[in-house]
XYZ file of C-alpha atoms in Angstrom:
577
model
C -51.881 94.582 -86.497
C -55.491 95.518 -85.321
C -57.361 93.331 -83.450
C -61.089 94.279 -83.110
C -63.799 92.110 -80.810
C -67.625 93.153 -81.184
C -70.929 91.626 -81.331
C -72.424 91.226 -84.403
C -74.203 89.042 -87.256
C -72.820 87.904 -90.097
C -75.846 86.526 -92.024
C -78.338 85.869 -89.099
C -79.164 87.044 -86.146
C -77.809 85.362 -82.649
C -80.647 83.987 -80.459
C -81.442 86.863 -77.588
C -83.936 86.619 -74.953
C -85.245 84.784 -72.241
C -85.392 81.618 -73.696
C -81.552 81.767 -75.110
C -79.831 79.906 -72.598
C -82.526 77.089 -72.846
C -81.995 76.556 -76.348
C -78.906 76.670 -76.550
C -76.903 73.209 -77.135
C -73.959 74.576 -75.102
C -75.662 74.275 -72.174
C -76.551 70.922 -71.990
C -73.052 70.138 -73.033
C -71.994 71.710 -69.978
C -74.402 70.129 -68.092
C -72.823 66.613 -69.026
C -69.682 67.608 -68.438
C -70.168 68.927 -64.697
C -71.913 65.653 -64.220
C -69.049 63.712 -65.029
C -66.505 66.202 -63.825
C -66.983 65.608 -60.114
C -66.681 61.641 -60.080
C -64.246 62.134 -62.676
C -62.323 64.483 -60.551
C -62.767 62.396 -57.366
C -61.326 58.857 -59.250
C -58.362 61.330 -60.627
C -57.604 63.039 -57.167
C -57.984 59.565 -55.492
C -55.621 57.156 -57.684
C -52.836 60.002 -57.653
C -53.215 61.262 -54.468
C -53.266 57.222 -53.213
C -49.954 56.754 -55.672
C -48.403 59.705 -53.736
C -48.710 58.376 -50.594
C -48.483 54.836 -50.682
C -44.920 55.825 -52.566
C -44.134 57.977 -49.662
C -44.967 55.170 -47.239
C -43.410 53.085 -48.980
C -40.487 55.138 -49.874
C -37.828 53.318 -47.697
C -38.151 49.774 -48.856
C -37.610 51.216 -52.636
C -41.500 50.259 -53.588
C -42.255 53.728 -53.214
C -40.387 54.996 -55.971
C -42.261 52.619 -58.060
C -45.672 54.244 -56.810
C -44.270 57.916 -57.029
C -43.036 57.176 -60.840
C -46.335 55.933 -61.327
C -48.222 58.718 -59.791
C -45.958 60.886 -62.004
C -46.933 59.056 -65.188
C -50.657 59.152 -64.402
C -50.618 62.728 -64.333
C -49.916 63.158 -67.814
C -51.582 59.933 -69.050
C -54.800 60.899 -66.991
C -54.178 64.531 -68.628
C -55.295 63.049 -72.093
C -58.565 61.235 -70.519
C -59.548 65.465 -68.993
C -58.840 66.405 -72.387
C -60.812 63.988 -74.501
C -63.769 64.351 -71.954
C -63.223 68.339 -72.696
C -64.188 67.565 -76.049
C -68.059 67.370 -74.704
C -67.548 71.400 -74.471
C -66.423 72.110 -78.020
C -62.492 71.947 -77.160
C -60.308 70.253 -79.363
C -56.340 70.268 -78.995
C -53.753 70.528 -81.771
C -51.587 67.335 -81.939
C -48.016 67.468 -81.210
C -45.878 67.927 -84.402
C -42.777 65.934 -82.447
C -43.770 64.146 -79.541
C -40.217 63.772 -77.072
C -39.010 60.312 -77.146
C -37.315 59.684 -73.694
C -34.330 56.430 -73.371
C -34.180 55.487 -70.101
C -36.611 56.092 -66.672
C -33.993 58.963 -65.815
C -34.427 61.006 -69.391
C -38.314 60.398 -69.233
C -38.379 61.822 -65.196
C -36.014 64.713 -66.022
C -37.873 65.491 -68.744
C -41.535 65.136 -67.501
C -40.259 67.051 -64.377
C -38.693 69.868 -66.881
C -41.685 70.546 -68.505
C -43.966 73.259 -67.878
C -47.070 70.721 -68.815
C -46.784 68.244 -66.208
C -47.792 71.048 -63.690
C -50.168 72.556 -65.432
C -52.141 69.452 -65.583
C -51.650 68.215 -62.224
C -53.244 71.812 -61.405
C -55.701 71.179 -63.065
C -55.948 67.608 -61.670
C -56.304 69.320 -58.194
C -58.943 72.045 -58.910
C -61.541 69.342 -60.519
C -62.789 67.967 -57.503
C -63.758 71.251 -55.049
C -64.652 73.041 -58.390
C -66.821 70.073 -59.662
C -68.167 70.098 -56.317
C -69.107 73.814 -56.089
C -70.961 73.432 -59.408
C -72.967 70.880 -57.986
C -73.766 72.389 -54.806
C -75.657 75.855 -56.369
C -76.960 73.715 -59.328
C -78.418 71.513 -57.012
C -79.424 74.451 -55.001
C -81.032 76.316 -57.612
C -82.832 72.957 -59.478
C -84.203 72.051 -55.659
C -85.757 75.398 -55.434
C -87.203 75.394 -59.380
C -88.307 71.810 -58.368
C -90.231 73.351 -55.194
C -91.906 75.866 -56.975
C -92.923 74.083 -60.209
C -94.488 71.421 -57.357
C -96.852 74.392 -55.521
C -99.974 72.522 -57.246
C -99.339 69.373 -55.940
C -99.011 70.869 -52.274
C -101.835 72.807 -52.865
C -104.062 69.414 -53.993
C -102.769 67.698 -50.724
C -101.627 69.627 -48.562
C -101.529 67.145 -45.633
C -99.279 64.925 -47.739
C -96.747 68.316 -47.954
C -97.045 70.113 -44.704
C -95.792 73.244 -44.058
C -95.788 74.306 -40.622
C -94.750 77.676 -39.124
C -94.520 78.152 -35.971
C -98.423 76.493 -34.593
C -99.923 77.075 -37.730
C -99.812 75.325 -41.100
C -99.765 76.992 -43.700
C -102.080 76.583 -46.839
C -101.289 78.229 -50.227
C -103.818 79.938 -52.009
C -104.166 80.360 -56.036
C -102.128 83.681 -56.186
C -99.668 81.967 -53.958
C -99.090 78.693 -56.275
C -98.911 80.875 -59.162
C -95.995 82.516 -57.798
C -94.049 79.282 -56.712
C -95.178 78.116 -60.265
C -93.437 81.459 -61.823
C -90.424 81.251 -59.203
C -89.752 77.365 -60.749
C -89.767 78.497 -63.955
C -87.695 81.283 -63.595
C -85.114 78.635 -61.346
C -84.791 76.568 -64.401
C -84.098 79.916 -66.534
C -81.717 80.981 -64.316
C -80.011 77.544 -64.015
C -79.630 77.343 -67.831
C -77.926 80.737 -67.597
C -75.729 79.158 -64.831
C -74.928 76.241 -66.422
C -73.911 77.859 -69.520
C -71.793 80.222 -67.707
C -69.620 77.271 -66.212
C -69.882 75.812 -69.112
C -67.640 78.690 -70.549
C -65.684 78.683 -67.180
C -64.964 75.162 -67.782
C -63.816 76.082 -71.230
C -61.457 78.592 -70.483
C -59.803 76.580 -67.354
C -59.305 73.070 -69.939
C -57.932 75.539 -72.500
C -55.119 77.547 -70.282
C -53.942 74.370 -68.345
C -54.374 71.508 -70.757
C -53.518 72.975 -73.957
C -50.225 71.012 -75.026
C -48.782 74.049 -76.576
C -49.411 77.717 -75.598
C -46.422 79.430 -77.000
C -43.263 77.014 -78.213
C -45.211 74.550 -79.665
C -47.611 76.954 -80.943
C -44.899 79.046 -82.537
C -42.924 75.814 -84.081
C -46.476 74.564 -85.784
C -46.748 77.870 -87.203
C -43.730 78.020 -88.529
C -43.354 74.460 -90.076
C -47.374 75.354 -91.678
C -45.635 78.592 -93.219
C -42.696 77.185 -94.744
C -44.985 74.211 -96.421
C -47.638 77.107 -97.657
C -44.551 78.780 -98.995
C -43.362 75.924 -100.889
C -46.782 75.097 -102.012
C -47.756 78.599 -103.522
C -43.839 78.275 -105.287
C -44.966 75.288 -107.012
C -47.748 77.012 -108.502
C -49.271 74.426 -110.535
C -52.741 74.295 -110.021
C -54.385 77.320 -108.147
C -57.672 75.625 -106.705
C -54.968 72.845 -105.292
C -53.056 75.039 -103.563
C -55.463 77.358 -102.132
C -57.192 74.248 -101.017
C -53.860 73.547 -99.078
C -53.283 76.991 -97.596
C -56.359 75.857 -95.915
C -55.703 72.768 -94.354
C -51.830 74.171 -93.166
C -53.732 77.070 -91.611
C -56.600 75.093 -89.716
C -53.866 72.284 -88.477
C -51.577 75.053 -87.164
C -54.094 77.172 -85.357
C -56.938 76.467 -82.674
C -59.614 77.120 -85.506
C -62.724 74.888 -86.399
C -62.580 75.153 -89.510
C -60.683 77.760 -92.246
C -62.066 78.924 -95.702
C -60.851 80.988 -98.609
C -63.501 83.443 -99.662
C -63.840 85.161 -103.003
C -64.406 88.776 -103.023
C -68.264 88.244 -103.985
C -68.721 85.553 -101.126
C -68.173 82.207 -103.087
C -66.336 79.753 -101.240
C -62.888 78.988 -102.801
C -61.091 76.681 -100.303
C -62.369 74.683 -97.183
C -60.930 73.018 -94.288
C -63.099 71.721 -91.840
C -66.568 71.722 -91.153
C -68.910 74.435 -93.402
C -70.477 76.544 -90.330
C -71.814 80.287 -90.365
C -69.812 83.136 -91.717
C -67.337 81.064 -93.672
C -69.463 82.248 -96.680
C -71.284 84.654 -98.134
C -70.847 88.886 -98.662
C -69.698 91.084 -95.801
C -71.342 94.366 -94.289
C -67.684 95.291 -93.930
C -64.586 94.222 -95.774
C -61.075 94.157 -93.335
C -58.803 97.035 -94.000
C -55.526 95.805 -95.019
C -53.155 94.247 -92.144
C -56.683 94.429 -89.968
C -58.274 91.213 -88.348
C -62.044 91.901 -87.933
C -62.907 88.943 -84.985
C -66.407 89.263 -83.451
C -69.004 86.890 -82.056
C -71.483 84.662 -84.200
C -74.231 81.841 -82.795
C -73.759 79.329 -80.476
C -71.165 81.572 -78.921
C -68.493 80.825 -81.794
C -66.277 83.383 -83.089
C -65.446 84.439 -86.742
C -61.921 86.321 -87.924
C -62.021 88.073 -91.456
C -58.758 88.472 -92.601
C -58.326 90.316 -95.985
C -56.542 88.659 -98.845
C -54.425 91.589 -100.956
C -52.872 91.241 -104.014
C -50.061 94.177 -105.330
C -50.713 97.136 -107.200
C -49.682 94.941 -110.376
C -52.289 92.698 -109.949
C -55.771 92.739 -112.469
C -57.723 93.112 -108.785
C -56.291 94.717 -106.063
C -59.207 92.376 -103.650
C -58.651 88.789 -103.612
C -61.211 88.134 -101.142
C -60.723 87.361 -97.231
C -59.696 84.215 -95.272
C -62.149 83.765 -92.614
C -61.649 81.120 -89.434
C -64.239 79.651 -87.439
C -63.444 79.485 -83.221
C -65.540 77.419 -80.724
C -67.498 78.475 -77.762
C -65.121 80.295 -75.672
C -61.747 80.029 -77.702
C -60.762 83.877 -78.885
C -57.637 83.789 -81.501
C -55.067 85.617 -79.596
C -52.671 88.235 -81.752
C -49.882 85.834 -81.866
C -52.651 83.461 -83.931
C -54.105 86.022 -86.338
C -50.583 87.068 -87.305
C -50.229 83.622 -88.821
C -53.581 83.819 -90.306
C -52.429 87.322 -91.902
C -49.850 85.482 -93.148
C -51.907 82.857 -94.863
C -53.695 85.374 -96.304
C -50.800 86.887 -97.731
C -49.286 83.576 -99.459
C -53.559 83.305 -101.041
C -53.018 86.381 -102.663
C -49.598 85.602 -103.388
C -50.504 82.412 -105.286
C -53.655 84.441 -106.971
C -51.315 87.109 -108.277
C -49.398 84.284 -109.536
C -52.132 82.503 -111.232
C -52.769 85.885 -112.801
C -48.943 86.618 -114.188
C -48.856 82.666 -115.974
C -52.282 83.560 -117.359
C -50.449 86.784 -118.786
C -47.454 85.048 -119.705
C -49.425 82.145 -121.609
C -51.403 84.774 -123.314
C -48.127 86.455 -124.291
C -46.315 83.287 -125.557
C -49.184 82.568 -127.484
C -49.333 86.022 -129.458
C -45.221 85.798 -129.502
C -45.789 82.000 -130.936
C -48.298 83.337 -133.473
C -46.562 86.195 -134.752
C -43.159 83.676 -135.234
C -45.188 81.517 -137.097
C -46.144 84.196 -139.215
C -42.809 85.267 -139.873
C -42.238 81.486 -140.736
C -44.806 81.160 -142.999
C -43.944 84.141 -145.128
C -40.575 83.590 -145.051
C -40.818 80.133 -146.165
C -43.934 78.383 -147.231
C -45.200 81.550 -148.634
C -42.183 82.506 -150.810
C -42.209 78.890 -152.136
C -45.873 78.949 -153.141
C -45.380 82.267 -154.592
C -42.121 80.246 -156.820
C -44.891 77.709 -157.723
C -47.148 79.704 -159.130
C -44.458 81.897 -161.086
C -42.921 78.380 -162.278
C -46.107 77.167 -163.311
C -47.299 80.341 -165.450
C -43.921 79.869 -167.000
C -44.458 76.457 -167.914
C -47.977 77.276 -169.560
C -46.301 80.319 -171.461
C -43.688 78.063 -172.917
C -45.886 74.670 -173.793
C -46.125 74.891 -177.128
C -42.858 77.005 -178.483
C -40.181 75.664 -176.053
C -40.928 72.522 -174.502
C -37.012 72.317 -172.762
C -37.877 75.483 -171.133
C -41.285 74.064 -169.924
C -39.531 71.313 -168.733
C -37.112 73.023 -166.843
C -40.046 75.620 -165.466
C -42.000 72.144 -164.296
C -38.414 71.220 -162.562
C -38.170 73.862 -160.573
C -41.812 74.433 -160.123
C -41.337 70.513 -158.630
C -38.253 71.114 -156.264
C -40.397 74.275 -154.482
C -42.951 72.236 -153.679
C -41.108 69.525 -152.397
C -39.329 72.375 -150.256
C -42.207 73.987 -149.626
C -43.206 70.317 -148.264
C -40.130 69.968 -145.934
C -40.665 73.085 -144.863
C -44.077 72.891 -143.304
C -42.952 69.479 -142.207
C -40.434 71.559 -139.861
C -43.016 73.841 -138.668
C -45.287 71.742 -137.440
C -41.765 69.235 -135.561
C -41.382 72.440 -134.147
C -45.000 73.820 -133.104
C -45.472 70.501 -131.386
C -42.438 69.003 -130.181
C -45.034 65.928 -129.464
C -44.343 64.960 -133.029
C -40.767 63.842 -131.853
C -42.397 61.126 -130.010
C -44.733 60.160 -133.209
C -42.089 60.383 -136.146
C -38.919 60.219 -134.397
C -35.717 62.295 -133.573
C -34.465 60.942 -137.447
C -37.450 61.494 -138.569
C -37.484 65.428 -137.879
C -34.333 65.962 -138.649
C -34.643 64.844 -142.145
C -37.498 67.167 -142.383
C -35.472 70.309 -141.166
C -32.422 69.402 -143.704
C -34.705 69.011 -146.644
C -36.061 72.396 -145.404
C -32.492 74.105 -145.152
C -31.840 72.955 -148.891
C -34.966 73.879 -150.079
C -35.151 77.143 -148.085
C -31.160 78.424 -147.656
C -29.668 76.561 -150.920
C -27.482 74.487 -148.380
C -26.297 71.072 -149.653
C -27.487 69.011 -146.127
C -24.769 65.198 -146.226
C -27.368 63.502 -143.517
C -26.732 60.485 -141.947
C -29.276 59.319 -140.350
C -29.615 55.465 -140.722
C -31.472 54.631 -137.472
C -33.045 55.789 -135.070
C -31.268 56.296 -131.904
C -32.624 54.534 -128.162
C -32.743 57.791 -126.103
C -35.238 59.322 -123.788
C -38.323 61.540 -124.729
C -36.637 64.429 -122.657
C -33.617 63.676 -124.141
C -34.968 63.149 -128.103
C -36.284 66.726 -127.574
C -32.809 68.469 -126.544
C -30.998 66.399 -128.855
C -33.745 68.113 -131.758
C -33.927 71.525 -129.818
C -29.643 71.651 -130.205
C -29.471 70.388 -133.980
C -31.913 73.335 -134.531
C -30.293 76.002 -133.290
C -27.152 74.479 -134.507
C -28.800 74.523 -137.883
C -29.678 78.033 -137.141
C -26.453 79.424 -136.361
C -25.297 77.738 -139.542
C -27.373 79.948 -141.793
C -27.157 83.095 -139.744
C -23.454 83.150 -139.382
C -21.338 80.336 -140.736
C -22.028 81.600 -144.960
C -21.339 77.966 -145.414
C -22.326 75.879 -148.487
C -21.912 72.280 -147.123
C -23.922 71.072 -144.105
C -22.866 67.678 -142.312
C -25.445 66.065 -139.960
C -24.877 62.617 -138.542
C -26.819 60.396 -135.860
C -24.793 57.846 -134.578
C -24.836 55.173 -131.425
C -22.457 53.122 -129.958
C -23.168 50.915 -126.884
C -23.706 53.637 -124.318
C -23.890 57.083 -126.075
C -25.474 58.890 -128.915
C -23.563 61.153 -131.063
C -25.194 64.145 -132.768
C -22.669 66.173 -135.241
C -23.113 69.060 -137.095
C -20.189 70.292 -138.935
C -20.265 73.117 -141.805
C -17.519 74.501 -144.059
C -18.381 78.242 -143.320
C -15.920 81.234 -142.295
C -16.012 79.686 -139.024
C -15.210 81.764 -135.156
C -12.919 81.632 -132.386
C -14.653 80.262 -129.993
C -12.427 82.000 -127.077
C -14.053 85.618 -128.183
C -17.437 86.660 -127.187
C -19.977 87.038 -130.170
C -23.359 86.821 -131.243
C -23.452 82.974 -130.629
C -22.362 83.110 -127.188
C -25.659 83.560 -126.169
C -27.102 80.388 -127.944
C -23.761 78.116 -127.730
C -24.895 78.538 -123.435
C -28.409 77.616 -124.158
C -27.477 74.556 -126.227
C -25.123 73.419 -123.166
C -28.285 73.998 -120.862
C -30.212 72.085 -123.319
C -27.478 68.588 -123.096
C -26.689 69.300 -119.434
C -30.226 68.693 -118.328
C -30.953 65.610 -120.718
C -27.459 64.274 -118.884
C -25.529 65.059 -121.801
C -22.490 66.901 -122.774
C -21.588 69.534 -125.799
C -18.587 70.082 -127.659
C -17.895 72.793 -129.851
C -15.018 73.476 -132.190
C -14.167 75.758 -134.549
C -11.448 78.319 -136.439
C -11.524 80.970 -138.471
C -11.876 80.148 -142.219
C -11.867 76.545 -141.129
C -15.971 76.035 -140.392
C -17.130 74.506 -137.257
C -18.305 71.325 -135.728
C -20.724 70.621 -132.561
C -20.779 67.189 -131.052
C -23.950 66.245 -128.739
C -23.576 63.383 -126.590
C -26.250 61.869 -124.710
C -26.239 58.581 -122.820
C -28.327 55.776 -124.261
C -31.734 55.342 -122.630
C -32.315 52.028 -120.823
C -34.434 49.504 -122.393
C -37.737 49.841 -120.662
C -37.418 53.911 -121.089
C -36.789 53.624 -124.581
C -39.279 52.839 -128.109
C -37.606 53.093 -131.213
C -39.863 55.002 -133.579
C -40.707 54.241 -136.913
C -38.894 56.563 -139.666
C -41.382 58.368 -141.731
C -39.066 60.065 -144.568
């Protein structure tokens, strides 16, 4: 991976000039914090520098190892105080995903003594106080000297209230001279703006390296555990704008970022976590290559990574836009970091390139639904309007000179529509399977067997005298197997007799179909091997079983079994012949 750092602008230009430092917010941050660093530093130096010793004095009547333990335990607990106060310079610490839970004083000291973090903090514990005091010292320096000069009016107005004497003489200042103290003030308070904001990054940087909680394991394990949910998340795939808005929140709570956003390839904001700040919007001057972080410097001293989001050559749009993270003042995403980030990216365009294959494959299963239906419709519906009409010129041909024939034309005329009825009955059961939950699992199977007899010439023997107390999942396999039962019937079986029965007994439902066709043996592979397996899929996920029999010349019969629903699962439906 390439990692670049520059100075630049991303839609505005960073403040330059004299007059930076003084309007910047940063540096009156740091100005708070130095003021309460040093008595902060003296109270934490004092209370476990006076545990230390009193345990050490008091070491041999056993008191002292009280005082030592809690000396030890102050280290860490004052550790959180330094690191909430280090939230007055922008710094913010990931939680721990695990915190150690110690049993026993023995586990907690061999633990707190094992761990890299306890020094690190009492380090930082010791530096405070002489660096807190150093800060003072030259700010006070520089502020008493800004304060002198910006006060060379008032010495020239009374000059016997100021004195300054050098050697026998006193001095006086003249006009050019005040304006020069006046000038040296001002540029004293310049300069100790610059100061201050300087150790206000110093600060930074020291609170980061020796109070962060996690600068590699911890780091690493967060990363890991963020990963393996985005990965699971863009798997689930069910609602883009959801799960980019995730990727989002797993990649700000895993990294030091401010805030994290997913950016469309024309600048609109997709996904946000975290506060809306500069650069997490709008075009770039520059898009990221691919595998390339682009990391430079924004206002306020912030910094902004642009991580590309790329989708495969497959894909409608080989850009999917970037994934940009926001840093505070002094914080720089390390490579470790943006290789995480990268691979956010990656599962973004992942779950785009998704979004765009179900699109496809919706599309697709709509024009493969539409063109079955059309096959369907000619097939049946439009062959039986087609006997109608042939019927029914019939019938008027033969009104008046052979009424028995007009008769029998009106018959038949009669029995296609009423098949042509059961027929588009069946369609529509099977264009919305909804309908099961409207008219009933008896309900469309009546409507499919009138269809078979009108359609196939098959005599259907249905028994379907109520309906059974199953599932909605289960109503639909039980109709989805009796189909392609049905199917398999008329495609293979050359049978004349159909028999379809619904039955329930206390704890199961029974569907059989049973035919007295030509029949298979069902230990050879054939053409219905593939549909017998997706008819056992079908009962094996409603919590079913199937069982199907058969010999040659002797027909076959399939037996569905499906446990019976519990009462507050299941609503009888009302039969609609």
């Amino acid at each position: 991976m390439m990692v670049r750092m520059r100075g630049g602008e991303i839609s505005e230009r960073r403040r330059e000039g004299v007059l930076s430092d003084v309007l910047d917010l940063h540096t009156y941050r740091a100005a708070l914090y130095i003021f309460l660093a040093l008595p902060m530093g003296a109270f934490t130096l004092g209370l476990i520098g006076g545990g230390v010793v009193s345990g050490l004095i008091t070491l041999a009547v056993l008191v002292g190892a009280a005082f030592l333990l809690g000396a030890l335990w102050l280290v860490g607990g004052l550790g959180d105080v330094q690191r909430a106060l280090a939230g007055i310079l922008g710094v913010t610490y990931a939680p721990v995903l695990m915190p150690p839970v110690y049993r026993g004083t023995l586990a907690w000291l061999r633990g707190t003594l094992s761990d890299p973090m306890t020094y690190r903090t009492l380090l930082f514990h010791v530096m405070q106080l002489p660096l807190a005091a150093v800060c003072w010292v030259v700010l006070a320096a520089l502020l008493g000297v800004s304060l002198m000069g910006l006060l060379a009016p008032v010495w020239a107005l009374y000059p016997n209230t100021f004195p300054v004497v050098w050697g026998e003489q006193t001095l006086l200042p003249g006009p050019l001279a005040v304006v020069g103290l006046m000038a040296l003030g001002v540029g004293g308070l310049l300069i100790s703006a610059g100061v201050l904001n300087l150790m206000g990054r110093m600060w930074t940087r020291l609170a980061v390296a020796l109070l962060s909680r996690d600068p590699g394991y911890e780091a690493a394990r967060r990363e890991v555990v963020a990963l393996r949910r985005a990965a699971g998340r863009v798997a689930l795939g069910d609602d883009l704008e959801a799960t980019l808005a995730d990727l989002t929140e797993q990649a700000r709570a895993a990294s030091t970022a401010l805030a994290v956003a997913l950016v469309a390839p024309d600048g609109t904001l997709r996904a946000l976590s975290g506060p809306l700040g500069l650069g997490l919007s709008g075009p770039l001057d520059r898009m990221p290559s691919q595998g390339e972080a682009d990391v430079r410097l924004i206002g306020n001293g912030e910094a902004l990574a642009t991580l590309p989001i790329t989708l495969p050559a497959s894909a409608e749009a080989l850009e999917g836009g970037t994934l940009r993270a926001v840093y505070p003042a002094g914080i720089r995403p390390g490579a470790d970091e943006l290789a995480f980030l990268l691979s956010i990216a990656d599962h973004a365009g992942t779950a785009q390139h998704a979004a765009q294959l179900i699109e496809r494959a919706g599309a697709r299963a709509g024009e493969q639904e539409r063109a079955r239906l059309a096959r369907e419709l000619h097939d049946s519906v439009a062959q039986a309007l087609y006997g109608i009409s042939l019927g029914a010129k019939t019938a008027r041909a033969t009104l008046d000179r052979d009424p028995e024939r007009t008769r029998a034309s009106l018959d038949y005329t009669i029995r296609l529509a009423d098949g042509g009825v059961s027929e588009m009955k069946a369609l529509l059961f099977s264009l919305r399977p909804d309908a099961l939950e409207e008219g009933g699992l008896v309900a469309a199977l009546a409507q499919h067997a009138h269809a078979l007899e009108a359609r196939h010439g098959l005599t259907v023997h249905a028994r379907l005298d109520h309906e059974p107390s199953l599932t909605p999942d289960a109503q639909a396999a039980a109709y989805r197997v009796a189909q392609e039962a049905l199917h398999n019937i008329v495609k293979h079986a050359r049978a004349q007799n159909v028999w379809l029965d619904v039955t329930q007994d206390s704890s199961t439902v029974i569907v059989s179909i049973r035919d007295d066709g030509r029949g298979f043996d069902p230990t050879a592979a054939g053409r219905g091997t593939l549909g017998q397996r997706s008819m056992r899929e079908r009962a094996a996920g409603a919590g079913g079983t199937l069982e199907v029999t058969s010999a040659v010349g002797e027909g076959s019969l399939v037996i569905l079994r499906l446990p019976v629903a519990p009462p507050s699962l299941s609503k009888p439906a009302e039969v609609r012949a």
